[in-house]
Amino acid sequence: MKEIRIQYLDETIEKLTYIDGKSDWIDLRSAMDVELKAGEFKLIHLGVAMQLPEGYEAHVVPRSSTYKNFGIIQTNHCGIIDCSYCGPDDWWYMPVYALRDTVIHKNDRICQFRIMENQPKLIFDEVNKLDGSNRGGIGSTGTK
């Protein structure tokens, strides 16, 4: 089991937990009340800073209900936080864009994360032609 040191913004931020039996992703919450008008961008403070294990990174993405509930999308679509982002002021944020007027309250669950091992070092072997079967290019599997 990996240990992650965590700092919370204050005592009112709900502590991180797994939702037993549902997922190995962990929900993150807004650390403040946020009001956004359609077309506005904001970095939403998530109320945590963490020291990830060496060789790991966190992948932060919206929850499946985030757009339905709040009308926001995450502007970087998947945030990557590496293990070197671990100082006392290296707070986690979710960059969002509002597609409608919305209000997000402190402790609303707006995104989720999991940690993954860093990609191994790769060597690229340049060839003139690949040997795999041809699948027909992008969009070749149809719509039904």
PDB file of C-alpha atoms in Angstrom:
ATOM      1  CA  MET A   1       0.000   0.000   0.000  1.00  0.00           C
ATOM      2  CA  LYS A   2       1.335   3.440  -0.960  1.00  0.00           C
ATOM      3  CA  GLU A   3       1.361   6.278   1.549  1.00  0.00           C
ATOM      4  CA  ILE A   4       0.454   9.799   0.497  1.00  0.00           C
ATOM      5  CA  ARG A   5       1.099  12.760   2.764  1.00  0.00           C
ATOM      6  CA  ILE A   6      -1.793  15.219   2.502  1.00  0.00           C
ATOM      7  CA  GLN A   7      -2.384  18.780   3.643  1.00  0.00           C
ATOM      8  CA  TYR A   8      -5.933  20.156   3.853  1.00  0.00           C
ATOM      9  CA  LEU A   9      -6.708  23.842   3.318  1.00  0.00           C
ATOM     10  CA  ASP A  10      -8.706  23.964   6.556  1.00  0.00           C
ATOM     11  CA  GLU A  11     -10.766  21.814   8.929  1.00  0.00           C
ATOM     12  CA  THR A  12     -13.993  22.304   6.949  1.00  0.00           C
ATOM     13  CA  ILE A  13     -12.749  20.409   3.872  1.00  0.00           C
ATOM     14  CA  GLU A  14     -14.206  16.900   3.844  1.00  0.00           C
ATOM     15  CA  LYS A  15     -11.439  14.293   4.089  1.00  0.00           C
ATOM     16  CA  LEU A  16     -10.629  12.131   1.072  1.00  0.00           C
ATOM     17  CA  THR A  17     -12.091   8.622   1.107  1.00  0.00           C
ATOM     18  CA  TYR A  18     -12.797   5.750  -1.237  1.00  0.00           C
ATOM     19  CA  ILE A  19     -16.396   5.011  -2.071  1.00  0.00           C
ATOM     20  CA  ASP A  20     -16.313   1.340  -1.090  1.00  0.00           C
ATOM     21  CA  GLY A  21     -17.225  -1.099  -3.828  1.00  0.00           C
ATOM     22  CA  LYS A  22     -17.875   1.568  -6.452  1.00  0.00           C
ATOM     23  CA  SER A  23     -14.529   2.736  -7.820  1.00  0.00           C
ATOM     24  CA  ASP A  24     -10.837   3.051  -7.085  1.00  0.00           C
ATOM     25  CA  TRP A  25     -10.983   6.721  -8.101  1.00  0.00           C
ATOM     26  CA  ILE A  26     -11.141   9.231  -5.226  1.00  0.00           C
ATOM     27  CA  ASP A  27     -13.475  12.240  -5.376  1.00  0.00           C
ATOM     28  CA  LEU A  28     -12.160  15.786  -4.963  1.00  0.00           C
ATOM     29  CA  ARG A  29     -14.323  18.664  -3.773  1.00  0.00           C
ATOM     30  CA  SER A  30     -14.504  22.389  -4.250  1.00  0.00           C
ATOM     31  CA  ALA A  31     -12.780  24.172  -1.365  1.00  0.00           C
ATOM     32  CA  MET A  32     -14.966  27.268  -1.713  1.00  0.00           C
ATOM     33  CA  ASP A  33     -18.291  28.551  -2.961  1.00  0.00           C
ATOM     34  CA  VAL A  34     -17.932  29.494  -6.635  1.00  0.00           C
ATOM     35  CA  GLU A  35     -20.369  31.398  -8.837  1.00  0.00           C
ATOM     36  CA  LEU A  36     -19.693  31.342 -12.577  1.00  0.00           C
ATOM     37  CA  LYS A  37     -21.474  32.963 -15.496  1.00  0.00           C
ATOM     38  CA  ALA A  38     -21.634  31.216 -18.876  1.00  0.00           C
ATOM     39  CA  GLY A  39     -18.324  31.719 -20.668  1.00  0.00           C
ATOM     40  CA  GLU A  40     -16.242  32.322 -17.537  1.00  0.00           C
ATOM     41  CA  PHE A  41     -13.020  30.483 -16.646  1.00  0.00           C
ATOM     42  CA  LYS A  42     -11.869  29.805 -13.099  1.00  0.00           C
ATOM     43  CA  LEU A  43      -9.327  27.737 -11.221  1.00  0.00           C
ATOM     44  CA  ILE A  44     -11.366  25.989  -8.535  1.00  0.00           C
ATOM     45  CA  HIS A  45      -9.349  25.277  -5.395  1.00  0.00           C
ATOM     46  CA  LEU A  46      -9.682  21.624  -4.381  1.00  0.00           C
ATOM     47  CA  GLY A  47      -8.554  22.140  -0.790  1.00  0.00           C
ATOM     48  CA  VAL A  48      -5.670  19.656  -0.825  1.00  0.00           C
ATOM     49  CA  ALA A  49      -1.945  19.469  -1.435  1.00  0.00           C
ATOM     50  CA  MET A  50      -0.272  16.052  -1.553  1.00  0.00           C
ATOM     51  CA  GLN A  51       3.128  14.455  -1.630  1.00  0.00           C
ATOM     52  CA  LEU A  52       2.787  11.549  -4.055  1.00  0.00           C
ATOM     53  CA  PRO A  53       5.169   8.586  -3.908  1.00  0.00           C
ATOM     54  CA  GLU A  54       8.299   8.883  -6.063  1.00  0.00           C
ATOM     55  CA  GLY A  55       7.618   7.556  -9.573  1.00  0.00           C
ATOM     56  CA  TYR A  56       3.869   8.244  -9.464  1.00  0.00           C
ATOM     57  CA  GLU A  57       1.563  10.929 -10.836  1.00  0.00           C
ATOM     58  CA  ALA A  58      -2.074  11.826 -10.241  1.00  0.00           C
ATOM     59  CA  HIS A  59      -4.616  11.962 -13.063  1.00  0.00           C
ATOM     60  CA  VAL A  60      -7.416  14.438 -12.276  1.00  0.00           C
ATOM     61  CA  VAL A  61     -10.611  14.304 -14.369  1.00  0.00           C
ATOM     62  CA  PRO A  62     -14.244  15.439 -13.992  1.00  0.00           C
ATOM     63  CA  ARG A  63     -16.757  13.113 -12.347  1.00  0.00           C
ATOM     64  CA  SER A  64     -19.307  11.656 -14.762  1.00  0.00           C
ATOM     65  CA  SER A  65     -22.004  13.956 -13.323  1.00  0.00           C
ATOM     66  CA  THR A  66     -19.950  17.172 -13.244  1.00  0.00           C
ATOM     67  CA  TYR A  67     -21.318  18.670 -16.450  1.00  0.00           C
ATOM     68  CA  LYS A  68     -24.914  17.606 -15.709  1.00  0.00           C
ATOM     69  CA  ASN A  69     -24.821  18.989 -12.173  1.00  0.00           C
ATOM     70  CA  PHE A  70     -22.756  22.142 -12.671  1.00  0.00           C
ATOM     71  CA  GLY A  71     -22.506  22.940 -16.405  1.00  0.00           C
ATOM     72  CA  ILE A  72     -18.687  23.107 -16.291  1.00  0.00           C
ATOM     73  CA  ILE A  73     -16.004  21.324 -18.252  1.00  0.00           C
ATOM     74  CA  GLN A  74     -12.384  20.830 -17.228  1.00  0.00           C
ATOM     75  CA  THR A  75     -10.317  22.913 -19.633  1.00  0.00           C
ATOM     76  CA  ASN A  76      -7.261  20.645 -19.676  1.00  0.00           C
ATOM     77  CA  HIS A  77      -9.569  17.563 -19.848  1.00  0.00           C
ATOM     78  CA  CYS A  78      -7.116  15.513 -17.770  1.00  0.00           C
ATOM     79  CA  GLY A  79      -4.854  17.200 -15.270  1.00  0.00           C
ATOM     80  CA  ILE A  80      -1.533  15.500 -14.549  1.00  0.00           C
ATOM     81  CA  ILE A  81       0.122  16.243 -11.212  1.00  0.00           C
ATOM     82  CA  ASP A  82       3.615  14.818 -10.862  1.00  0.00           C
ATOM     83  CA  CYS A  83       5.336  13.809  -7.634  1.00  0.00           C
ATOM     84  CA  SER A  84       7.567  16.916  -7.626  1.00  0.00           C
ATOM     85  CA  TYR A  85       4.491  19.169  -7.131  1.00  0.00           C
ATOM     86  CA  CYS A  86       4.506  18.696  -3.374  1.00  0.00           C
ATOM     87  CA  GLY A  87       5.468  21.914  -1.610  1.00  0.00           C
ATOM     88  CA  PRO A  88       3.371  23.548   1.112  1.00  0.00           C
ATOM     89  CA  ASP A  89       1.863  25.966  -1.460  1.00  0.00           C
ATOM     90  CA  ASP A  90       1.362  23.395  -4.263  1.00  0.00           C
ATOM     91  CA  TRP A  91      -2.410  23.226  -3.905  1.00  0.00           C
ATOM     92  CA  TRP A  92      -4.517  21.217  -6.332  1.00  0.00           C
ATOM     93  CA  TYR A  93      -6.941  23.111  -8.588  1.00  0.00           C
ATOM     94  CA  MET A  94      -9.424  22.215 -11.307  1.00  0.00           C
ATOM     95  CA  PRO A  95      -9.385  24.622 -14.284  1.00  0.00           C
ATOM     96  CA  VAL A  96     -12.991  24.963 -15.468  1.00  0.00           C
ATOM     97  CA  TYR A  97     -15.025  26.723 -18.129  1.00  0.00           C
ATOM     98  CA  ALA A  98     -18.732  27.355 -17.497  1.00  0.00           C
ATOM     99  CA  LEU A  99     -21.122  26.590 -20.325  1.00  0.00           C
ATOM    100  CA  ARG A 100     -24.070  27.960 -18.327  1.00  0.00           C
ATOM    101  CA  ASP A 101     -24.518  30.094 -15.219  1.00  0.00           C
ATOM    102  CA  THR A 102     -23.795  27.921 -12.201  1.00  0.00           C
ATOM    103  CA  VAL A 103     -23.084  27.838  -8.493  1.00  0.00           C
ATOM    104  CA  ILE A 104     -20.731  25.313  -6.898  1.00  0.00           C
ATOM    105  CA  HIS A 105     -20.743  25.066  -3.124  1.00  0.00           C
ATOM    106  CA  LYS A 106     -17.867  24.276  -0.811  1.00  0.00           C
ATOM    107  CA  ASN A 107     -17.456  20.487  -0.519  1.00  0.00           C
ATOM    108  CA  ASP A 108     -19.408  19.735  -3.725  1.00  0.00           C
ATOM    109  CA  ARG A 109     -17.739  16.791  -5.471  1.00  0.00           C
ATOM    110  CA  ILE A 110     -16.560  18.121  -8.845  1.00  0.00           C
ATOM    111  CA  CYS A 111     -13.701  15.884  -9.963  1.00  0.00           C
ATOM    112  CA  GLN A 112     -11.808  12.715  -9.131  1.00  0.00           C
ATOM    113  CA  PHE A 113      -8.272  11.387  -9.213  1.00  0.00           C
ATOM    114  CA  ARG A 114      -6.201   8.242  -9.173  1.00  0.00           C
ATOM    115  CA  ILE A 115      -2.468   7.774  -9.033  1.00  0.00           C
ATOM    116  CA  MET A 116      -0.556   5.936 -11.735  1.00  0.00           C
ATOM    117  CA  GLU A 117       3.034   4.854 -12.142  1.00  0.00           C
ATOM    118  CA  ASN A 118       5.061   7.114 -14.400  1.00  0.00           C
ATOM    119  CA  GLN A 119       5.503   5.937 -17.955  1.00  0.00           C
ATOM    120  CA  PRO A 120       8.719   3.947 -18.397  1.00  0.00           C
ATOM    121  CA  LYS A 121      11.527   5.396 -20.514  1.00  0.00           C
ATOM    122  CA  LEU A 122      10.843   4.670 -24.187  1.00  0.00           C
ATOM    123  CA  ILE A 123      13.121   4.105 -27.161  1.00  0.00           C
ATOM    124  CA  PHE A 124      11.653   4.983 -30.562  1.00  0.00           C
ATOM    125  CA  ASP A 125      12.754   2.622 -33.349  1.00  0.00           C
ATOM    126  CA  GLU A 126      12.160   4.388 -36.669  1.00  0.00           C
ATOM    127  CA  VAL A 127      10.956   2.082 -39.484  1.00  0.00           C
ATOM    128  CA  ASN A 128       9.707   2.623 -43.044  1.00  0.00           C
ATOM    129  CA  LYS A 129       6.516   0.594 -42.542  1.00  0.00           C
ATOM    130  CA  LEU A 130       4.675  -0.978 -39.608  1.00  0.00           C
ATOM    131  CA  ASP A 131       3.904  -4.718 -39.684  1.00  0.00           C
ATOM    132  CA  GLY A 132       0.478  -4.777 -37.963  1.00  0.00           C
ATOM    133  CA  SER A 133      -2.871  -5.459 -39.641  1.00  0.00           C
ATOM    134  CA  ASN A 134      -4.441  -2.406 -41.274  1.00  0.00           C
ATOM    135  CA  ARG A 135      -7.614  -1.321 -39.449  1.00  0.00           C
ATOM    136  CA  GLY A 136      -8.577   1.265 -42.086  1.00  0.00           C
ATOM    137  CA  GLY A 137      -7.541   4.506 -40.392  1.00  0.00           C
ATOM    138  CA  ILE A 138      -9.372   6.845 -38.063  1.00  0.00           C
ATOM    139  CA  GLY A 139     -13.141   6.393 -37.833  1.00  0.00           C
ATOM    140  CA  SER A 140     -13.066   3.059 -39.673  1.00  0.00           C
ATOM    141  CA  THR A 141     -15.143   1.085 -37.147  1.00  0.00           C
ATOM    142  CA  GLY A 142     -18.429   2.803 -38.040  1.00  0.00           C
ATOM    143  CA  THR A 143     -21.157   4.378 -35.916  1.00  0.00           C
ATOM    144  CA  LYS A 144     -23.304   1.359 -34.898  1.00  0.00           C
TER     145      LYS A 144
END
